[in-house]
Tab-separated table of C-alpha atoms in Angstrom:
chain	number	residue	atom	x	y	z
A	1	LEU	CA	-0.140	-0.412	-0.088
A	2	LEU	CA	2.709	2.676	1.000
A	3	ASP	CA	5.438	1.114	-1.214
A	4	PHE	CA	6.040	3.121	-4.275
A	5	SER	CA	8.231	3.219	-7.517
A	6	PHE	CA	8.823	5.500	-10.571
A	7	ALA	CA	9.933	2.402	-12.179
A	8	GLY	CA	6.732	2.622	-14.644
A	9	LEU	CA	6.615	6.334	-15.050
A	10	LYS	CA	10.321	5.936	-15.994
A	11	ALA	CA	9.532	3.096	-18.180
A	12	HIS	CA	6.314	5.240	-19.992
A	13	VAL	CA	8.586	7.979	-20.695
A	14	ARG	CA	11.499	5.652	-22.311
A	15	ARG	CA	8.680	4.149	-24.352
A	16	LEU	CA	7.393	7.512	-25.586
A	17	SER	CA	10.873	8.786	-26.151
A	18	ASP	CA	11.646	5.734	-28.654
A	19	SER	CA	8.296	6.290	-30.267
A	20	ALA	CA	7.590	7.803	-33.729
A	21	ALA	CA	5.107	10.479	-32.077
A	22	PHE	CA	8.210	12.010	-30.119
A	23	ASP	CA	10.680	14.137	-31.847
A	24	SER	CA	13.562	14.713	-29.536
A	25	THR	CA	14.632	17.519	-31.547
A	26	SER	CA	11.512	19.448	-30.497
A	27	ARG	CA	11.781	21.379	-27.522
A	28	THR	CA	8.172	21.662	-26.952
A	29	ASP	CA	7.836	17.780	-27.005
A	30	CYS	CA	10.793	17.506	-24.560
A	31	ALA	CA	9.477	20.258	-22.267
A	32	ASP	CA	5.928	18.678	-22.576
A	33	VAL	CA	7.480	15.100	-21.247
A	34	ALA	CA	9.549	16.749	-18.664
A	35	ALA	CA	6.397	18.778	-17.274
A	36	ALA	CA	3.952	15.754	-17.587
A	37	PHE	CA	6.584	13.655	-15.793
A	38	GLN	CA	6.959	16.161	-13.020
A	39	LEU	CA	3.317	16.934	-12.442
A	40	THR	CA	2.842	12.897	-12.280
A	41	ALA	CA	5.668	12.359	-10.014
A	42	ALA	CA	4.246	14.896	-7.679
A	43	LEU	CA	0.923	13.660	-7.712
A	44	HIS	CA	2.528	10.260	-6.877
A	45	LEU	CA	4.198	11.824	-4.146
A	46	ARG	CA	0.891	13.660	-2.576
A	47	LYS	CA	-1.243	10.438	-2.808
A	48	LYS	CA	1.316	8.362	-1.260
A	49	THR	CA	2.014	11.017	1.576
A	50	ALA	CA	-1.780	11.089	2.148
A	51	LEU	CA	-2.117	7.230	2.631
A	52	ALA	CA	1.102	7.198	4.907
A	53	LEU	CA	-0.823	9.932	7.020
A	54	ALA	CA	-3.787	8.053	7.282
A	55	HIS	CA	-2.012	5.005	8.280
A	56	ALA	CA	-0.120	6.451	10.895
A	57	ARG	CA	-3.141	7.630	12.528
A	58	SER	CA	-5.488	4.773	12.125
A	59	THR	CA	-3.130	1.758	12.003
A	60	LEU	CA	-0.050	3.097	14.334
A	61	GLY	CA	-2.130	5.176	16.573
A	62	VAL	CA	0.263	8.130	16.064
A	63	ARG	CA	-1.030	12.004	16.318
A	64	VAL	CA	0.467	13.754	13.178
A	65	LYS	CA	1.415	16.661	14.183
A	66	GLY	CA	3.003	18.465	11.024
A	67	LEU	CA	4.330	17.634	7.892
A	68	VAL	CA	8.171	17.718	6.980
A	69	VAL	CA	9.544	17.655	3.412
A	70	SER	CA	13.530	18.134	2.955
A	71	GLY	CA	16.349	17.142	0.536
A	72	GLY	CA	16.234	17.798	-3.162
A	73	VAL	CA	12.114	17.083	-3.133
A	74	ALA	CA	11.762	19.920	-0.947
A	75	CYS	CA	13.261	22.275	-3.671
A	76	ASN	CA	10.916	21.437	-6.600
A	77	LYS	CA	8.367	24.019	-6.810
A	78	THR	CA	5.424	21.537	-7.978
A	79	VAL	CA	6.374	18.799	-5.477
A	80	ARG	CA	6.257	21.150	-2.567
A	81	ALA	CA	2.895	22.791	-4.074
A	82	GLN	CA	1.504	19.278	-4.066
A	83	LEU	CA	2.539	18.834	-0.585
A	84	GLN	CA	1.375	22.080	0.911
A	85	SER	CA	-2.113	21.714	-0.805
A	86	LEU	CA	-2.092	18.153	1.193
A	87	ALA	CA	-0.630	19.567	4.219
A	88	SER	CA	-3.523	22.213	4.114
A	89	ASP	CA	-6.248	19.719	2.918
A	90	SER	CA	-4.731	17.885	6.326
A	91	ARG	CA	-4.969	20.983	8.656
A	92	LEU	CA	-1.161	20.233	9.224
A	93	PRO	CA	1.552	22.797	9.091
A	94	LEU	CA	4.351	21.994	6.361
A	95	ALA	CA	7.826	22.878	7.081
A	96	CYS	CA	10.354	22.860	4.525
A	97	PRO	CA	14.067	24.140	4.873
A	98	PRO	CA	15.203	26.710	2.604
A	99	PRO	CA	16.093	25.331	-0.377
A	100	ARG	CA	19.731	26.570	-0.163
A	101	LEU	CA	19.601	23.871	2.788
A	102	CYS	CA	18.167	21.128	0.668
A	103	ALA	CA	20.375	20.171	-2.176
A	104	ASP	CA	23.383	18.288	-0.059
A	105	ASN	CA	21.853	14.950	1.257
A	106	GLY	CA	25.471	14.482	2.685
A	107	VAL	CA	24.476	17.409	4.860
A	108	MET	CA	21.311	16.089	6.002
A	109	ILE	CA	22.485	12.609	6.616
A	110	ALA	CA	25.467	14.194	8.611
A	111	TRP	CA	22.831	16.331	10.630
A	112	ALA	CA	20.643	13.198	11.456
A	113	GLY	CA	23.686	11.735	12.625
A	114	ILE	CA	25.047	14.598	15.206
A	115	GLU	CA	21.113	14.511	16.178
A	116	ARG	CA	21.160	10.499	17.084
A	117	LEU	CA	24.521	11.126	18.720
A	118	ARG	CA	22.988	13.944	21.137
A	119	LEU	CA	20.399	11.382	22.197
A	120	GLY	CA	23.235	8.586	22.900
A	121	LEU	CA	22.042	6.612	20.144
A	122	LEU	CA	24.947	5.025	18.839
A	123	ASP	CA	25.131	2.193	15.772
A	124	PRO	CA	27.882	-0.284	15.728
A	125	TYR	CA	30.085	-0.430	12.467
A	126	THR	CA	28.330	-3.781	11.755
A	127	ILE	CA	24.812	-2.878	10.938
A	128	ASP	CA	23.370	-3.533	7.652
A	129	PHE	CA	22.180	-1.444	5.131
A	130	ILE	CA	18.452	-1.830	4.595
A	131	GLN	CA	16.926	-0.351	1.131
A	132	LYS	CA	13.389	-0.198	2.126
A	133	TRP	CA	12.511	0.004	5.797
A	134	PRO	CA	8.659	-0.227	6.421
A	135	LEU	CA	7.434	2.188	8.992
A	136	ASP	CA	5.848	-0.818	10.962
A	137	ASP	CA	9.377	-2.440	11.449
A	138	LEU	CA	10.685	0.778	13.212
A	139	LYS	CA	7.271	0.391	15.404
A	140	ARG	CA	8.297	-3.304	16.342
A	141	MET	CA	11.916	-2.177	16.787
A	142	GLY	CA	10.304	0.308	19.380
A	143	TYR	CA	11.783	3.237	17.248
A	144	VAL	CA	7.890	4.394	17.175
A	145	SER	CA	5.561	4.152	20.077
A	146	ARG	CA	1.834	5.142	20.302
A	147	THR	CA	2.486	8.273	22.351
A	148	THR	CA	4.750	9.113	19.431
A	149	SER	CA	4.095	12.332	17.471
A	150	PHE	CA	5.622	13.670	14.590
């Protein structure tokens, strides 16, 4: 339900770009495909975020207090507008760092590490990389409790 991927969207763009209907030398064709991709991706993110908010509230029992968007995605005006609309519809504040602080994932990862260190949350170097980490797993591991507020 909450899993998502842009693989299908990317495959569709690839098929379209390989078709006779698409002229790769046409600035208009290229701009139209890029704009359609961006809007579709933004709407997809909005839909999945809405599902995640509903899941957090109903299944996890979490009282959601706000929506935070960061990273490169927070720099995209179309994505930000869609998530602002969702936050407004959900009566939640939307927090986005200024774009100048959103572009470097390395800095954000380092900052998260600093915050974990301040809380005494230390990980051994033997931890495994987890590509997909469902939120329900965090609850089972004790990272999220019913009283946790986001």
